[in-house]
mmCIF file of C-alpha atoms in Angstrom:
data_model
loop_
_atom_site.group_PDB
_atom_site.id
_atom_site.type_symbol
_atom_site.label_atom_id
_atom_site.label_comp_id
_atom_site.label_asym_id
_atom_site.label_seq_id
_atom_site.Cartn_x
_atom_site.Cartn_y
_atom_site.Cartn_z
ATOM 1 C CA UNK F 1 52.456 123.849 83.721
ATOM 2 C CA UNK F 2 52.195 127.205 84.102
ATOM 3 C CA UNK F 3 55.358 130.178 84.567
ATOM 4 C CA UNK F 4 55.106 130.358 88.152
ATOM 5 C CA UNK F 5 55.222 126.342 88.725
ATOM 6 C CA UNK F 6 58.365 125.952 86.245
ATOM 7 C CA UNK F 7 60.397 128.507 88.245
ATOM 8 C CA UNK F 8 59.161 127.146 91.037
ATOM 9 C CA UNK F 9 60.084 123.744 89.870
ATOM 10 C CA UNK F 10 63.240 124.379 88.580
ATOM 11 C CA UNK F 11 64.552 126.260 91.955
ATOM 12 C CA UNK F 12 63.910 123.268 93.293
ATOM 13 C CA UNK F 13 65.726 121.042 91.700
ATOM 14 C CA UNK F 14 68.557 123.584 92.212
ATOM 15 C CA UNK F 15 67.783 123.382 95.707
ATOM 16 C CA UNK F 16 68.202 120.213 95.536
ATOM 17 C CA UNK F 17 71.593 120.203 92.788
ATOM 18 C CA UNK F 18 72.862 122.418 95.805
ATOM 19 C CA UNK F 19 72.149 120.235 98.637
ATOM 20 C CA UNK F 20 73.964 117.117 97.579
ATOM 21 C CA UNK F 21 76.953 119.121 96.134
ATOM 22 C CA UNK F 22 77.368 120.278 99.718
ATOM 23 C CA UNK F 23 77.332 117.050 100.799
ATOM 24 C CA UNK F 24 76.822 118.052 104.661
ATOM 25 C CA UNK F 25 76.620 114.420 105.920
ATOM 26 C CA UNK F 26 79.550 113.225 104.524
ATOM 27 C CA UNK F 27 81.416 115.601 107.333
ATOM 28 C CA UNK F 28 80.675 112.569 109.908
ATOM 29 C CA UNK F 29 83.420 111.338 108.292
ATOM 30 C CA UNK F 30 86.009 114.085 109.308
ATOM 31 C CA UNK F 31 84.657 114.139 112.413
ATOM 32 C CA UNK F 32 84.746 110.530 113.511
ATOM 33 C CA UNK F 33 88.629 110.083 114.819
ATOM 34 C CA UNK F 34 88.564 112.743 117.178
ATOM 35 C CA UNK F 35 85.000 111.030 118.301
ATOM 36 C CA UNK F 36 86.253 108.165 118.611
ATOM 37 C CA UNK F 37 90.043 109.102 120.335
ATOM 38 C CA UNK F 38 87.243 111.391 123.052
ATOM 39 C CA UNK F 39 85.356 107.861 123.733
ATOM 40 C CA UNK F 40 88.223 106.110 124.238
ATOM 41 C CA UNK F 41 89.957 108.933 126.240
ATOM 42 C CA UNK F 42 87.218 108.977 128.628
ATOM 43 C CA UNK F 43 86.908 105.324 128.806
ATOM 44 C CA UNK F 44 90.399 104.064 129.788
ATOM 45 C CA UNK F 45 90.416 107.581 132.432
ATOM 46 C CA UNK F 46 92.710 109.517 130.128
ATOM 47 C CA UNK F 47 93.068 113.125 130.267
ATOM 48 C CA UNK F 48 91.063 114.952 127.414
ATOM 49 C CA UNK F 49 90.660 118.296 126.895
ATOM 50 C CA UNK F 50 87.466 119.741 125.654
ATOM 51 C CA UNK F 51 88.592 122.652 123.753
ATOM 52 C CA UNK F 52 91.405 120.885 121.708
ATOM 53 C CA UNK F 53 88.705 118.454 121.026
ATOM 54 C CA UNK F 54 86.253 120.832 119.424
ATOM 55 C CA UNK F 55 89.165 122.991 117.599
ATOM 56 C CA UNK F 56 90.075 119.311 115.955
ATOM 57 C CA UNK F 57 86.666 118.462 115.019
ATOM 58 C CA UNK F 58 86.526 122.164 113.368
ATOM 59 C CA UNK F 59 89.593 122.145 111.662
ATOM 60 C CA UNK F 60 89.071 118.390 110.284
ATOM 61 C CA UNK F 61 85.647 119.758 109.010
ATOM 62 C CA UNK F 62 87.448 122.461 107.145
ATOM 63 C CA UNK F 63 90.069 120.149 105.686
ATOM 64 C CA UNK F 64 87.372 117.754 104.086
ATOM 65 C CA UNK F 65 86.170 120.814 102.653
ATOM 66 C CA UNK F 66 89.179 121.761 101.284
ATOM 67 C CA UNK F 67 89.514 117.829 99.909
ATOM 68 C CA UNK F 68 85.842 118.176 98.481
ATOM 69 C CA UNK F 69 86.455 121.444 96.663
ATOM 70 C CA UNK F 70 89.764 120.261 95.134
ATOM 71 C CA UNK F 71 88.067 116.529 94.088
ATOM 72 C CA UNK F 72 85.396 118.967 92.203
ATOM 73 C CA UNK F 73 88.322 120.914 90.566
ATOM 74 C CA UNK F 74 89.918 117.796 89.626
ATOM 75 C CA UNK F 75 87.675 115.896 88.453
ATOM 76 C CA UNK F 76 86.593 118.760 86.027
ATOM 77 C CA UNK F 77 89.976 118.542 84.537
ATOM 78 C CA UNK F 78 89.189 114.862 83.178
ATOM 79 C CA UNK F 79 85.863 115.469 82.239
ATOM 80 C CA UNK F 80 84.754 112.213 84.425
ATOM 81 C CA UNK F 81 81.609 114.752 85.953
ATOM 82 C CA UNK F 82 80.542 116.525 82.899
ATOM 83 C CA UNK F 83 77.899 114.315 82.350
ATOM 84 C CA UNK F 84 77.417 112.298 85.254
ATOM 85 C CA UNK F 85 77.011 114.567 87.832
ATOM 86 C CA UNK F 86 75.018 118.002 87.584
ATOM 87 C CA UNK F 87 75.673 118.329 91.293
ATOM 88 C CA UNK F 88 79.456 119.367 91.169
ATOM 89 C CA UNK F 89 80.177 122.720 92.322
ATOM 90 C CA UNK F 90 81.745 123.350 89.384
ATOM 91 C CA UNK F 91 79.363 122.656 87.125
ATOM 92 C CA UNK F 92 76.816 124.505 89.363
ATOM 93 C CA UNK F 93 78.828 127.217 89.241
ATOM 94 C CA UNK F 94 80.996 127.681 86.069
ATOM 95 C CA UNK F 95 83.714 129.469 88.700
ATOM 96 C CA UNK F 96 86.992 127.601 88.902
ATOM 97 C CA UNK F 97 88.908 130.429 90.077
ATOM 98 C CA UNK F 98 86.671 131.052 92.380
ATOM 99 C CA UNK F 99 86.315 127.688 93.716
ATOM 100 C CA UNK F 100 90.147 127.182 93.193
ATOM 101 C CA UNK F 101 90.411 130.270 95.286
ATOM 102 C CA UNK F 102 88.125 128.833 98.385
ATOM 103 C CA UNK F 103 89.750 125.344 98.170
ATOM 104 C CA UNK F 104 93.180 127.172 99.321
ATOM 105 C CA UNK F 105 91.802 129.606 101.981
ATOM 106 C CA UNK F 106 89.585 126.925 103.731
ATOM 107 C CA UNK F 107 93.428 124.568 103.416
ATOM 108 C CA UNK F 108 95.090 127.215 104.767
ATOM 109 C CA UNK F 109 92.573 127.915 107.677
ATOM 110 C CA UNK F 110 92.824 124.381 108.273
ATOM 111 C CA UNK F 111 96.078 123.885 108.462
ATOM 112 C CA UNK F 112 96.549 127.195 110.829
ATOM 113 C CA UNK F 113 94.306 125.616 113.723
ATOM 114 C CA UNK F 114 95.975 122.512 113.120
ATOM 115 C CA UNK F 115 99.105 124.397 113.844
ATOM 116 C CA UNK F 116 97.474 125.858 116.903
ATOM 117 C CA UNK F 117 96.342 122.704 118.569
ATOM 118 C CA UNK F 118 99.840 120.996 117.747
ATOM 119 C CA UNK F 119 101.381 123.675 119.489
ATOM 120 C CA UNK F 120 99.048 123.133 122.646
ATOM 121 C CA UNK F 121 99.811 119.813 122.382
ATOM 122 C CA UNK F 122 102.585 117.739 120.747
ATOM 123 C CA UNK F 123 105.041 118.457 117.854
ATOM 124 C CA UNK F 124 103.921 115.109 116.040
ATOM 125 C CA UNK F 125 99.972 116.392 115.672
ATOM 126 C CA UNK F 126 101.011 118.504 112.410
ATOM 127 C CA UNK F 127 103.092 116.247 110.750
ATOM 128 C CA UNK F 128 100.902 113.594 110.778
ATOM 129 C CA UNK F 129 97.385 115.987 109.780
ATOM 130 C CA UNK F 130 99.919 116.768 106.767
ATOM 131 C CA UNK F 131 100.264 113.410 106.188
ATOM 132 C CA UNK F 132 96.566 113.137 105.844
ATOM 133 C CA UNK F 133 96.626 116.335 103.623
ATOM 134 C CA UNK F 134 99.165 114.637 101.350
ATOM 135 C CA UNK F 135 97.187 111.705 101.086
ATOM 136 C CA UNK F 136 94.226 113.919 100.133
ATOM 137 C CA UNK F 137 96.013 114.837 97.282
ATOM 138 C CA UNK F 138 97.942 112.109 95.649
ATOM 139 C CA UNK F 139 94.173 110.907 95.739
ATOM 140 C CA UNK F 140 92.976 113.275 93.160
ATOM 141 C CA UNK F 141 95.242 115.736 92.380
ATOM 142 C CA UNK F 142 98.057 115.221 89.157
ATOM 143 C CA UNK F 143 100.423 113.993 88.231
ATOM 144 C CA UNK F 144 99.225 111.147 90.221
ATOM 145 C CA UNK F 145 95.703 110.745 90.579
ATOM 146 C CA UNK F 146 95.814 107.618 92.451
ATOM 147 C CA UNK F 147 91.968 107.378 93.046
ATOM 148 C CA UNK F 148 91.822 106.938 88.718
ATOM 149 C CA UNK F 149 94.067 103.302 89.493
ATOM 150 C CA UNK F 150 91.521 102.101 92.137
ATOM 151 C CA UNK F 151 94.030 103.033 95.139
ATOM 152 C CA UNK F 152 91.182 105.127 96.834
ATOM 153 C CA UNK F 153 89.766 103.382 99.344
ATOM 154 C CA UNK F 154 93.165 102.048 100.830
ATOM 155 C CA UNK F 155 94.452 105.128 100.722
ATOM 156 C CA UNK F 156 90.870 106.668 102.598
ATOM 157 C CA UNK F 157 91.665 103.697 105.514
ATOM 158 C CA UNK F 158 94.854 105.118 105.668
ATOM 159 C CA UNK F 159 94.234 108.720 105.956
ATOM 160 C CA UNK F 160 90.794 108.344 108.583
ATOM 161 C CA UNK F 161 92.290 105.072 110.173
ATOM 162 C CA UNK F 162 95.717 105.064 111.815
ATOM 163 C CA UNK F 163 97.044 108.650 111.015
ATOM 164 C CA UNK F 164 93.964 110.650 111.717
ATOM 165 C CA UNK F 165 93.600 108.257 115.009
ATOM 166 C CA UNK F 166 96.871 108.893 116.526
ATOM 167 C CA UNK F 167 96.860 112.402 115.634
ATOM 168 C CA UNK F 168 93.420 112.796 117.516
ATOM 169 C CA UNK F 169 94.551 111.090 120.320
ATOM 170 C CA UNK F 170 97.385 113.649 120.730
ATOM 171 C CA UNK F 171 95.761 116.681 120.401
ATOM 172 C CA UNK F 172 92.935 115.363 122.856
ATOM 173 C CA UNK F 173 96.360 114.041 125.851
ATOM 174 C CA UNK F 174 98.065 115.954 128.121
ATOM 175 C CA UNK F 175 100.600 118.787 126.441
ATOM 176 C CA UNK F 176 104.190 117.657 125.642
ATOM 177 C CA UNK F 177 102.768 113.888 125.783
ATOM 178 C CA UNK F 178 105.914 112.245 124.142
ATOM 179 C CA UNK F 179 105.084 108.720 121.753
ATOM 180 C CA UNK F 180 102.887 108.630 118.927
ATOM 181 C CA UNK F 181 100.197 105.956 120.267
ATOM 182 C CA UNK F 182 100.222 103.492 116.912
ATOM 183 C CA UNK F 183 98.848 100.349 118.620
ATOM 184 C CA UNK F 184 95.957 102.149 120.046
ATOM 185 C CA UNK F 185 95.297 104.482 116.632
ATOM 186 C CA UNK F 186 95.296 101.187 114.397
ATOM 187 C CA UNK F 187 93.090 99.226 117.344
ATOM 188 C CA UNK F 188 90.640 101.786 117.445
ATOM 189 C CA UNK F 189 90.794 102.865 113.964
ATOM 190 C CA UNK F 190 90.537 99.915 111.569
ATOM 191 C CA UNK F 191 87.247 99.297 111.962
ATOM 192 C CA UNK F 192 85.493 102.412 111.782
ATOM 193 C CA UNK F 193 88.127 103.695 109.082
ATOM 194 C CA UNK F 194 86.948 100.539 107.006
ATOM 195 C CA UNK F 195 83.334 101.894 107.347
ATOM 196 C CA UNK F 196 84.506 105.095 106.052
ATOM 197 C CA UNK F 197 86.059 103.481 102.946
ATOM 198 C CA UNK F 198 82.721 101.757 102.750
ATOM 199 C CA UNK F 199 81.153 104.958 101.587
ATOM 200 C CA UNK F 200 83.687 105.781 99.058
ATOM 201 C CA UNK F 201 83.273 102.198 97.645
ATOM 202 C CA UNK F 202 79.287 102.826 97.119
ATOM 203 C CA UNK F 203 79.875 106.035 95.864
ATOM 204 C CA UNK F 204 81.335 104.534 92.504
ATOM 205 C CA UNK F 205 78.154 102.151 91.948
ATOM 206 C CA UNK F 206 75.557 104.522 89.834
ATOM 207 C CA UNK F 207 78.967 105.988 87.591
ATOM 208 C CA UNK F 208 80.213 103.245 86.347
ATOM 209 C CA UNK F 209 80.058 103.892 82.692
ATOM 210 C CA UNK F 210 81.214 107.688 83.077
ATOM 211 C CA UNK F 211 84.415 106.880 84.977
ATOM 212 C CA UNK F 212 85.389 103.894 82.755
ATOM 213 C CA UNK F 213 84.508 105.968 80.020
ATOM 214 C CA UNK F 214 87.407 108.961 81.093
ATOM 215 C CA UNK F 215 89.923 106.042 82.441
ATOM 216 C CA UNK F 216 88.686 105.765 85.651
ATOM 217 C CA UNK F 217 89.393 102.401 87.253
ATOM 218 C CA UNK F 218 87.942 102.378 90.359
ATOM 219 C CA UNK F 219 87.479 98.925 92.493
ATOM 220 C CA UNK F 220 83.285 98.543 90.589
ATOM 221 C CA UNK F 221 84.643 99.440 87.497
ATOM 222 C CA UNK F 222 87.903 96.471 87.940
ATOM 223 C CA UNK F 223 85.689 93.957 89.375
ATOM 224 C CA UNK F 224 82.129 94.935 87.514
ATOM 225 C CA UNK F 225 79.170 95.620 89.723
ATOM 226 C CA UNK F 226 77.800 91.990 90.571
ATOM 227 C CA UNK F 227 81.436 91.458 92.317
ATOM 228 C CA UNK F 228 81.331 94.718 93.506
ATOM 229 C CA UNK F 229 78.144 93.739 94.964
ATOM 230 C CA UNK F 230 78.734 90.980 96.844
ATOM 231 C CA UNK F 231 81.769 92.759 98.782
ATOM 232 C CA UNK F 232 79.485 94.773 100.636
ATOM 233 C CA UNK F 233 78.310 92.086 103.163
ATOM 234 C CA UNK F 234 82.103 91.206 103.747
ATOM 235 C CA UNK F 235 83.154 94.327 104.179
ATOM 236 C CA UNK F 236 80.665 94.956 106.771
ATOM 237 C CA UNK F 237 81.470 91.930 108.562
ATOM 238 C CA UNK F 238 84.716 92.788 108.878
ATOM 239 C CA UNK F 239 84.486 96.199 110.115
ATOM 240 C CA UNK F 240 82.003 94.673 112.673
ATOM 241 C CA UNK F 241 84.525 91.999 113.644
ATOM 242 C CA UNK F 242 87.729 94.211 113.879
ATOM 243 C CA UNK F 243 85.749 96.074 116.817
ATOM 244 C CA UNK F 244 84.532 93.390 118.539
ATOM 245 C CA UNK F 245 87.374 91.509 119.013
ATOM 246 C CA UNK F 246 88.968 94.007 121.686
ATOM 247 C CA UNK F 247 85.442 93.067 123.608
ATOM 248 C CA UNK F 248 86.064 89.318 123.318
ATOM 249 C CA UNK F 249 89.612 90.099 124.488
ATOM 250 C CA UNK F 250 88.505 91.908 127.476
ATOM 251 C CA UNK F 251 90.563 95.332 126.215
ATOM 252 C CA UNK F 252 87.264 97.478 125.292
ATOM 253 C CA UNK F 253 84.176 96.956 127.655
ATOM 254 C CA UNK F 254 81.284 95.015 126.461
ATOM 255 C CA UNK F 255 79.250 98.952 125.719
ATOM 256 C CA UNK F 256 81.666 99.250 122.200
ATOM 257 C CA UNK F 257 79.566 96.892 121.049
ATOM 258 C CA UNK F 258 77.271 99.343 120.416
ATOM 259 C CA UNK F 259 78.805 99.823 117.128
ATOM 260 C CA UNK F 260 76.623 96.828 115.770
ATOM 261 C CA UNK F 261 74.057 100.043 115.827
ATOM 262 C CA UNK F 262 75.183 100.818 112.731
ATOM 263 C CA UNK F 263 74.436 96.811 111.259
ATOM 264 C CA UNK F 264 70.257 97.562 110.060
ATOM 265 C CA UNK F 265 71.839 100.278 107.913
ATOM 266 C CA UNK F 266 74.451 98.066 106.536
ATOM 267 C CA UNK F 267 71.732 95.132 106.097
ATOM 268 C CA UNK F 268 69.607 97.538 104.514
ATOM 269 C CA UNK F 269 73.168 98.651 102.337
ATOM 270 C CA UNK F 270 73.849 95.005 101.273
ATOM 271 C CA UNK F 271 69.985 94.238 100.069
ATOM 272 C CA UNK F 272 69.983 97.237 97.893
ATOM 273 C CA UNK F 273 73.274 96.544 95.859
ATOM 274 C CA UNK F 274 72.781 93.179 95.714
ATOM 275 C CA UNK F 275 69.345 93.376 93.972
ATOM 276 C CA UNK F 276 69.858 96.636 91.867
ATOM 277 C CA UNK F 277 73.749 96.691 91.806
ATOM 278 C CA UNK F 278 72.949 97.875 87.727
ATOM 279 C CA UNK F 279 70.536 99.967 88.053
ATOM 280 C CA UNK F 280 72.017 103.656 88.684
ATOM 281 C CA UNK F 281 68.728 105.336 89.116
ATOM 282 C CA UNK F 282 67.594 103.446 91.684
ATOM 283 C CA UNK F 283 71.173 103.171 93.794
ATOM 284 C CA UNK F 284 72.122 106.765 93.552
ATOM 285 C CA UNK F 285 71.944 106.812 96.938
ATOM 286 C CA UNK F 286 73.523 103.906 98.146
ATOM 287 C CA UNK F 287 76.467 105.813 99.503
ATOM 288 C CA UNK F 288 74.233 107.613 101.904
ATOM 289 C CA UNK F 289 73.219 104.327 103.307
ATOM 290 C CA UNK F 290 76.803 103.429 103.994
ATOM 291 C CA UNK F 291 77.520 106.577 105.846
ATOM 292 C CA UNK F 292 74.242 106.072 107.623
ATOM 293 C CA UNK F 293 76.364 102.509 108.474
ATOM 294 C CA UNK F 294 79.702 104.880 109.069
ATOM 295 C CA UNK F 295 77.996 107.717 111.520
ATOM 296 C CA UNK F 296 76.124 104.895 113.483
ATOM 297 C CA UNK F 297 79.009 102.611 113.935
ATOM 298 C CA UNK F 298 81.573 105.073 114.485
ATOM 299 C CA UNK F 299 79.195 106.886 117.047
ATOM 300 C CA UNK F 300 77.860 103.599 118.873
ATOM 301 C CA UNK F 301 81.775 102.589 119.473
ATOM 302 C CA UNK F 302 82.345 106.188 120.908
ATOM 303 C CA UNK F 303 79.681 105.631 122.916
ATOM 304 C CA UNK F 304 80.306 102.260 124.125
ATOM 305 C CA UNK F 305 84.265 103.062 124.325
ATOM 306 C CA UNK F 306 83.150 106.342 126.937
ATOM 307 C CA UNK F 307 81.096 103.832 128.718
ATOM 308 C CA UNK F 308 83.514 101.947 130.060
ATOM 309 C CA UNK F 309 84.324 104.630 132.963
ATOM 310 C CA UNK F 310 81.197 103.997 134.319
ATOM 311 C CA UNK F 311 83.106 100.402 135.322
ATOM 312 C CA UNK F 312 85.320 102.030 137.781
#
């Protein structure tokens, strides 16, 4: 190989290091609540205002950012990505402070719009966003590092399901619109906010040995990754069930069942873990096949739930 082809190789795989340390379509995931609050808004013939829709969808994007950042900065503490994972921003980099630095302005940027659009709306917006935040951290951050006892995905239905739901649904109603809507936040998010999960579920698969190794006890490493495995198909059936149901009931119109759109990615999910659940090189990917499942669900039921106004 000559000079010019090993620069020109090795850029790319930086390139490339770069690319999944940003992560970009994992932001579907920040984005989906207000999505999905906007579907169902227009649906049922709620008000919903445009621009507090696209100031929540920007200052949820910022506040995963801020999560990712931090995760990187924790996670380097422990050692858990030394090895395992060239594609951490902090081991691209070498810059903590720096990095330590951005994680706190993009929190704080967040957290000012968030401020904004709970003032244009209602009080309860910010309280439950921090809520969210909170959760963000007890996930990673110390003392308790919750995601090291396996408590991550629970605590990733809670954040994206019910809190980010109702808090979406606010900011997108009327201003000074009193209750927090909790029936309608866990109806609509359960499902979708199990999908979500999903992805942090697969993302454990191809690092099993390096998290057991620094004390990480994530759901593959408790239950191995044969058990693991075999989840997947259940957990997409349930997430495909907890939507439906308001169909069969006659509360969402027959369109939200476009969130079985996301189903060939979660077939094509289930047949790769099931046959190479212990083989890391070849399921590296498998989280972006669940949120492949995540965007296309989340987005069908949007959809479908906006469709319903063409009913009346």
């Amino acid at each position: 190989m000559s000079e010019r082809q090993a620069v020109a190789t090795r850029y790319d795989q930086r390139r490339k290091l770069w690319r999944a340390a940003i992560k970009w379509p994992m932001y579907s995931v920040a984005v989906m609540p207000a999505l999905l609050a906007s579907g169902w808004r227009i649906g049922s013939a709620e008000p919903m205002r445009l621009d507090q829709l696209l100031g929540f969808l920007l200052a949820a994007v910022l506040l995963l950012l801020w999560e990712n950042l931090s995760n990187d900065l924790f996670d380097a503490e422990t050692g858990v990505d030394l090895v395992g994972k060239p594609h951490s921003l902090v081991n691209l980099t070498g810059r903590r402070d720096g990095l330590t630095l951005l994680a706190n302005a993009v929190l704080l940027l967040g957290l000012l719009l968030m401020a904004w659009l709970t003032w244009r709306s209602q009080p309860a917006v910010l309280p439950l966003v921090l809520a969210c935040c909170g959760i963000g951290y007890i996930y990673q951050g110390p003392p308790f590092r919750l995601s090291y006892l396996g408590l991550g995905e629970p605590l990733c239905w809670l954040a994206f399901g019910p809190l980010a739901t109702a808090a979406s649904l606010l900011v997108l109603g009327p201003q000074g619109e009193a209750q927090i809507p909790w029936q309608t936040a866990l109806q609509l998010g359960a499902g979708p906010a199990l999908a979500t999960s999903l992805v942090l579920f697969c993302s454990h698969f191809h690092q099993v040995e390096e998290d057991a190794a620094h004390g990480k006890r994530s759901p593959v490493v408790r239950f191995g990754t044969a058990r693991s495995a075999a989840l997947i198909p259940v957990w997409i059936t349930v997430t495909l069930l907890l939507e439906s149901l308001p169909v069969l009931l006659g509360e969402w119109p027959v369109t939200a069942l476009l969130a079985w759109l996301g189903l060939p990615a979660g077939v094509a999910l289930s047949r790769l873990l099931l046959d190479h659940h212990d083989q890391p090189l070849r399921i590296g990917g498998s989280k972006f096949l669940a949120l492949r499942f995540q965007a296309w669900n989340g987005l069908g039921l949007s959809i479908g739930l906006a469709m319903g106004a063409l009913r009346s």
